[in-house]
CSV table of C-alpha atoms and ligand atoms in Angstrom, one decimal:
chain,number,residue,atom,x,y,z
A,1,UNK,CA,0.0,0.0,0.0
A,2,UNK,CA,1.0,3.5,-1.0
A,3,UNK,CA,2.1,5.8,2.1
A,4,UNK,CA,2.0,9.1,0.2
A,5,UNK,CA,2.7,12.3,2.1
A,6,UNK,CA,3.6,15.8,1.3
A,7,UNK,CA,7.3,16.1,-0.1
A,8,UNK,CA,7.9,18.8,2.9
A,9,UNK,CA,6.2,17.5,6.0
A,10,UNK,CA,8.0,14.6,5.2
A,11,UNK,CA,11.4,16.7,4.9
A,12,UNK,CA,10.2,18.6,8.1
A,13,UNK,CA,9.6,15.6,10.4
A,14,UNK,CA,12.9,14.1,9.8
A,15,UNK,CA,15.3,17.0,9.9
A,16,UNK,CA,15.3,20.1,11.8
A,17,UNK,CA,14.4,22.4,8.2
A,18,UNK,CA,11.1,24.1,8.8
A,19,UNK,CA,8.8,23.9,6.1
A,20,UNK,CA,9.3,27.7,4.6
A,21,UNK,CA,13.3,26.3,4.4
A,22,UNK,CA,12.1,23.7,2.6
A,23,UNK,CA,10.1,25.9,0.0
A,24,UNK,CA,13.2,27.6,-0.3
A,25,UNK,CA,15.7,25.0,-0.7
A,26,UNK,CA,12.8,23.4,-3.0
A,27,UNK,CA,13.1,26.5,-5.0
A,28,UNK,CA,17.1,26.6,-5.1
A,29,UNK,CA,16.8,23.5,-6.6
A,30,UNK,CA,18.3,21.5,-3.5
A,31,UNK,CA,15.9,19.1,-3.2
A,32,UNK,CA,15.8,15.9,-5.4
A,33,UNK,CA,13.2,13.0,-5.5
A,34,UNK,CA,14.9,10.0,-7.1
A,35,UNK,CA,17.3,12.0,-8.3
A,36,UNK,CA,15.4,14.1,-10.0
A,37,UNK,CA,15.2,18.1,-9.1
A,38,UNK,CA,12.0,19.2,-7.4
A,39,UNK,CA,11.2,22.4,-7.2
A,40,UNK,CA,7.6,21.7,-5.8
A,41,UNK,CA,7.8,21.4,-1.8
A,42,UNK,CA,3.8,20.4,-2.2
A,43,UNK,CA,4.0,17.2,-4.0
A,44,UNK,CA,2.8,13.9,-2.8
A,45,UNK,CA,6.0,11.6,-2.0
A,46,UNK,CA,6.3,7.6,-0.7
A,47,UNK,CA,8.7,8.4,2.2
A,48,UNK,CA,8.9,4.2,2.3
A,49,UNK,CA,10.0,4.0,-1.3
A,50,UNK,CA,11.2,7.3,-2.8
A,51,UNK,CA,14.4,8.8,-2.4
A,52,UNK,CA,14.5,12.6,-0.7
A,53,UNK,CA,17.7,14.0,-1.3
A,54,UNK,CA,18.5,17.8,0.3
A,55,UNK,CA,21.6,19.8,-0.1
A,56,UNK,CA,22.9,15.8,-1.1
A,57,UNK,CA,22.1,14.3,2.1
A,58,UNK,CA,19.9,11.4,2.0
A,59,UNK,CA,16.9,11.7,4.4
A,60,UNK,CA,16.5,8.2,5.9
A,61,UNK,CA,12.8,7.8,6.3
A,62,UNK,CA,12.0,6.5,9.5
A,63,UNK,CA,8.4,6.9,11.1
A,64,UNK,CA,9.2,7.2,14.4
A,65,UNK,CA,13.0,7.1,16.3
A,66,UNK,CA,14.1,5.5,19.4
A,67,UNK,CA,17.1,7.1,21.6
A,68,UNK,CA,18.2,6.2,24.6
A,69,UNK,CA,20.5,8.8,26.5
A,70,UNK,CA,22.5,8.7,29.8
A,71,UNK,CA,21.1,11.4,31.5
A,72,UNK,CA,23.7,13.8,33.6
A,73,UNK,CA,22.8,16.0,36.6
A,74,UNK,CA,21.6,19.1,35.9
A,75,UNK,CA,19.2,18.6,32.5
A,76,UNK,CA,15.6,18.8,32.9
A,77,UNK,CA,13.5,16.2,31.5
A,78,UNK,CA,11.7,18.4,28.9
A,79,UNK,CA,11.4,19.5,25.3
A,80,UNK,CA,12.4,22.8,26.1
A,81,UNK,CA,12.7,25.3,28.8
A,82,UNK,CA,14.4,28.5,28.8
A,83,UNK,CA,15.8,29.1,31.9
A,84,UNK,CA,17.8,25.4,32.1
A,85,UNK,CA,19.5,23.3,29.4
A,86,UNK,CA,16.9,20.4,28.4
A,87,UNK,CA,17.5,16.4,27.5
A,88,UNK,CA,16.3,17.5,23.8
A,89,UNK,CA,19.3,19.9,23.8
A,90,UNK,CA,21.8,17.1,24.0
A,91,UNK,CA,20.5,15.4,21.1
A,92,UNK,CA,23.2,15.7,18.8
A,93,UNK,CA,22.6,17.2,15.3
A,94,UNK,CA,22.5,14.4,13.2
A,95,UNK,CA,19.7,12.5,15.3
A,96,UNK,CA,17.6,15.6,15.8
A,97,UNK,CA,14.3,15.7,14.7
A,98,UNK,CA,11.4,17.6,15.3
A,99,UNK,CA,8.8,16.2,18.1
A,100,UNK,CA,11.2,14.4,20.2
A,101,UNK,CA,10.7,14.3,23.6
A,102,UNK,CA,11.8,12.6,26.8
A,103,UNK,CA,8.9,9.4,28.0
A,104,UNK,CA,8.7,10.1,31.8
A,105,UNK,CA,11.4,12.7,33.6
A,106,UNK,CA,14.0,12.0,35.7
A,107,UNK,CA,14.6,14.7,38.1
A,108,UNK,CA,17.2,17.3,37.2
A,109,UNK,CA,19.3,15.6,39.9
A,110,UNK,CA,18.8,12.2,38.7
A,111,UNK,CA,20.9,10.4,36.3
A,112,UNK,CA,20.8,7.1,34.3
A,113,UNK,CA,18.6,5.7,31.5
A,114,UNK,CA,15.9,8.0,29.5
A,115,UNK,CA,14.4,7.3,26.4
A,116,UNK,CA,13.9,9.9,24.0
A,117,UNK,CA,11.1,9.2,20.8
A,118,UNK,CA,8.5,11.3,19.3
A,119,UNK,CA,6.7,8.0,19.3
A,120,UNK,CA,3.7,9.2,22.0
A,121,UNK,CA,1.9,5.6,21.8
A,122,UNK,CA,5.2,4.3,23.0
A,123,UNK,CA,6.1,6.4,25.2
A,124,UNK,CA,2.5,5.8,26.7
A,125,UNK,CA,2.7,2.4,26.6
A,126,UNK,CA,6.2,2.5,28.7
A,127,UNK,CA,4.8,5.1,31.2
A,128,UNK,CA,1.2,3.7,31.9
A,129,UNK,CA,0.8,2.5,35.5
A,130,UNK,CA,-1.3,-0.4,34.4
A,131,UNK,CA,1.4,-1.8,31.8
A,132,UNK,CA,3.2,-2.7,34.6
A,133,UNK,CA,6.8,-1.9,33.2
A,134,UNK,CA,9.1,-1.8,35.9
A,135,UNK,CA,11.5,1.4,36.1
A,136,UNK,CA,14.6,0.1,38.0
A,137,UNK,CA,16.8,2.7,40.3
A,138,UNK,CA,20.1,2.6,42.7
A,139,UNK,CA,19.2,5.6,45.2
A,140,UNK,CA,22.0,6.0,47.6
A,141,UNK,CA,21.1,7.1,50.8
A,142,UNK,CA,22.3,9.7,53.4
A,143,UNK,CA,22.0,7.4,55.6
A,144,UNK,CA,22.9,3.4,56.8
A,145,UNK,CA,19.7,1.2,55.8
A,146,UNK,CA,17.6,-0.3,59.1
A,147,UNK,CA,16.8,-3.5,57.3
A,148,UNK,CA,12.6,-2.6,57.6
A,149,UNK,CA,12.7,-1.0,54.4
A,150,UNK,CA,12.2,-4.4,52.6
A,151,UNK,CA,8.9,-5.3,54.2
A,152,UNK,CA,8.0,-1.5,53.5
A,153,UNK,CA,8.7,-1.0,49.8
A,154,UNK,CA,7.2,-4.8,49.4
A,155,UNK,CA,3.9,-4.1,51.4
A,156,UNK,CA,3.0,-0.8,49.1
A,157,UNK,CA,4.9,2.4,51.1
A,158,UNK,CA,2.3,5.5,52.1
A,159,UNK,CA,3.7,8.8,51.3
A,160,UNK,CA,3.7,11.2,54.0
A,161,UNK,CA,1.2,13.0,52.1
A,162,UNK,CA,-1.3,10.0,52.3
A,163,UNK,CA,-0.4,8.6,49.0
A,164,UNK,CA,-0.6,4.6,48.7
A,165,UNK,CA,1.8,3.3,46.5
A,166,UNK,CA,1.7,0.2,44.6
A,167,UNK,CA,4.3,-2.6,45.8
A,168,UNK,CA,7.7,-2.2,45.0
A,169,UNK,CA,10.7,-4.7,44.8
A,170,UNK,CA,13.6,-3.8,46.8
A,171,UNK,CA,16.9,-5.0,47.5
A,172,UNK,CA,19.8,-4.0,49.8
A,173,UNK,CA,23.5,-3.5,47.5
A,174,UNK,CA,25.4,-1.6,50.0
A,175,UNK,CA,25.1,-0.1,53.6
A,176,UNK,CA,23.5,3.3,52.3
A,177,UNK,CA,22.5,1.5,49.2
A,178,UNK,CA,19.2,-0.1,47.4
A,179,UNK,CA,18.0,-1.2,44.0
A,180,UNK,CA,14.0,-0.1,43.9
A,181,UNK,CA,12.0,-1.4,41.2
A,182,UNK,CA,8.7,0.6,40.4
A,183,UNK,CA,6.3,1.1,37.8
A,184,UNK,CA,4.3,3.9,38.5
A,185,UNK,CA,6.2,7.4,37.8
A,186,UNK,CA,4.4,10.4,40.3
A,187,UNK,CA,6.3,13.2,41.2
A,188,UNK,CA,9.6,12.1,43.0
A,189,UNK,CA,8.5,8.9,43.4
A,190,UNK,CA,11.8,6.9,45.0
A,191,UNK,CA,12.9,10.1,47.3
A,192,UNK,CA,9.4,10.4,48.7
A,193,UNK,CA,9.0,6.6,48.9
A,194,UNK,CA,12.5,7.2,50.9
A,195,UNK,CA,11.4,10.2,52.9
A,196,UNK,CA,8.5,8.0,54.1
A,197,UNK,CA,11.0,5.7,55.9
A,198,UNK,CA,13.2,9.0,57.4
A,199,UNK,CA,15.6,8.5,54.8
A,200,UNK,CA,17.2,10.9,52.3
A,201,UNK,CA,17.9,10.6,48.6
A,202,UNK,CA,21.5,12.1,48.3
A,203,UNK,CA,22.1,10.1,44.9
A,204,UNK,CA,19.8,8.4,42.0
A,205,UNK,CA,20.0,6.8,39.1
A,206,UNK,CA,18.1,5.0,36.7
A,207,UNK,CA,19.7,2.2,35.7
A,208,UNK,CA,17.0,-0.4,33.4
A,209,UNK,CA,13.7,0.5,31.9
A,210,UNK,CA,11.8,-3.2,31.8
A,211,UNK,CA,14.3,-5.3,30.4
A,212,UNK,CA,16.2,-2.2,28.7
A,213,UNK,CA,19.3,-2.0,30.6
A,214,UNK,CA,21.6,1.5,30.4
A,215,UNK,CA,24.7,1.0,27.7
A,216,UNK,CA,27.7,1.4,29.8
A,217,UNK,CA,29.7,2.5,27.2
A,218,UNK,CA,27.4,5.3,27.1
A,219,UNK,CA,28.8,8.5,29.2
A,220,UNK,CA,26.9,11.0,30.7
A,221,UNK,CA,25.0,13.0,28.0
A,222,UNK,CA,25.6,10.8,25.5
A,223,UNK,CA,22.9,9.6,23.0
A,224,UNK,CA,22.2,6.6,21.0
A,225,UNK,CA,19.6,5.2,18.6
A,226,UNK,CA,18.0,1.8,20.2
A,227,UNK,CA,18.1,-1.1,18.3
A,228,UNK,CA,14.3,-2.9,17.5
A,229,UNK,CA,15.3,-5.6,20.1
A,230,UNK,CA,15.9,-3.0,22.9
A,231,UNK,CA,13.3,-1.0,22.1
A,232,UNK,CA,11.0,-4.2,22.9
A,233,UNK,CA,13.0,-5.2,25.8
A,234,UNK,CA,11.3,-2.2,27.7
A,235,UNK,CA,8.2,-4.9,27.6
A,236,UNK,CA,9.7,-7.5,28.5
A,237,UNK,CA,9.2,-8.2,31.9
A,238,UNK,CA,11.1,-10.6,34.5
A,239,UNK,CA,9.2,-8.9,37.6
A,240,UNK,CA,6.2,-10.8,37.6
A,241,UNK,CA,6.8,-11.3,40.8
A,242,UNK,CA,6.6,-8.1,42.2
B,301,URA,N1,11.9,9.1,41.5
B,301,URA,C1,12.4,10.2,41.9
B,301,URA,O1,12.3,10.6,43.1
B,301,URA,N2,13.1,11.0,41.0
B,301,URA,C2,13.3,10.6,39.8
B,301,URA,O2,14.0,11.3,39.0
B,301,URA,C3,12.8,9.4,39.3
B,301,URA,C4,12.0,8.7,40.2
């Protein structure tokens, strides 16, 4: 079946060009479909089987993309904000596209795994509460674990505001030190699930998404396109028992 689409909103979706560049460029005579010049920006294209050629570089249709970045301290998990540097802004120039944006924040402190799509049925998917994907994080603490934080995290913890939360695998890796494994994302979700056992947050990270686990090749603000197998591992699921 035919996918046809306008020659610029397909240019526009892929690259960072807005469309009145692309009339422009169209003009020039810098844009080519299968090799041939178009001067049209208006005409109806098959992004799945033409070739789009601007300025010489190819534009390698893809739908939707997939990135996964190690976030570093001090980003915020937004598409853009004007008084702080954003995740977006460390996309680097040749995986920009328009529409991307982070699924689920990490706090500005917080580090570790964060997908980046401008895939929004994904990114729902991955974030819903009822899809049951499990977020994994190493939160080091101010201070020495008590050893009744198991049973609490396991049992569903109630924030000091009231708030029940669902149960939540947890296991001790160090004195000041715990793995917590949740799937529902509100609004400082580990430090508060801390704080509700009188302990403090003082580092976090996000370390696997589902079955998704962080690159470790990948340094802090670096970016990287998933493969189709990692970006289904975020569904997989080995937490059933939770
Ligand atoms: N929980 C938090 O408290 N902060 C994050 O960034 C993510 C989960």
């Amino acid at each position: 079946m035919k996918n046809l689409q306008r020659l610029d909103k397909v240019i526009s979706t892929q690259t960072s060009y807005s469309r009145k560049e692309i009339k422009s460029l169209a003009k020039q005579g810098d844009i080519c479909v299968n090799s041939v010049v178009c001067k049209q920006s208006d005409v109806k294209i098959d992004p799945d089987t033409d070739v789009v050629t601007v300025c010489s570089e190819k534009i390698e249709y893809k739908q939707y993309v997939y990135y996964m970045l190690n976030k570093p301290k001090g980003v915020l998990s937004a598409s853009n904000d004007k008084s702080a540097p954003t995740v977006i802004d460390l996309i680097p120039d040749s995986l920009y596209r328009k529409n991307l944006f982070p699924a689920g924040r990490l706090d500005k402190d917080t580090t570790g795994l964060l997908i980046i799509t401008d895939d929004g049925d994904y990114a729902h998917r991955m974030l819903a509460p009822n899809k049951k994907v499990y977020k994994h994080y190493i939160a080091t603490l101010e201070n020495e674990l008590t050893g009744q934080e198991k049973e609490q995290f396991e049992n569903g913890i109630v924030l000091n505001d009231g708030t029940v939360c669902q149960k939540a695998y947890f296991e001790k890796i160090g004195s000041n030190r715990a793995l917590v494994k949740i799937c529902e994302g509100k609004f400082h979700q580990v430090k508060k699930m801390f704080s509700a056992c009188s302990h403090t947050v003082v580092e976090l990270e996000r370390v696997q998404i589902g079955e998704l686990k962080l690159d470790p090749a990948l340094e802090y603000g670096q970016v990287r396109e998933l493969t189709k197998e990692e970006r289904e591992a975020v569904f997989d699921s080995k937490n059933d028992q939770i």
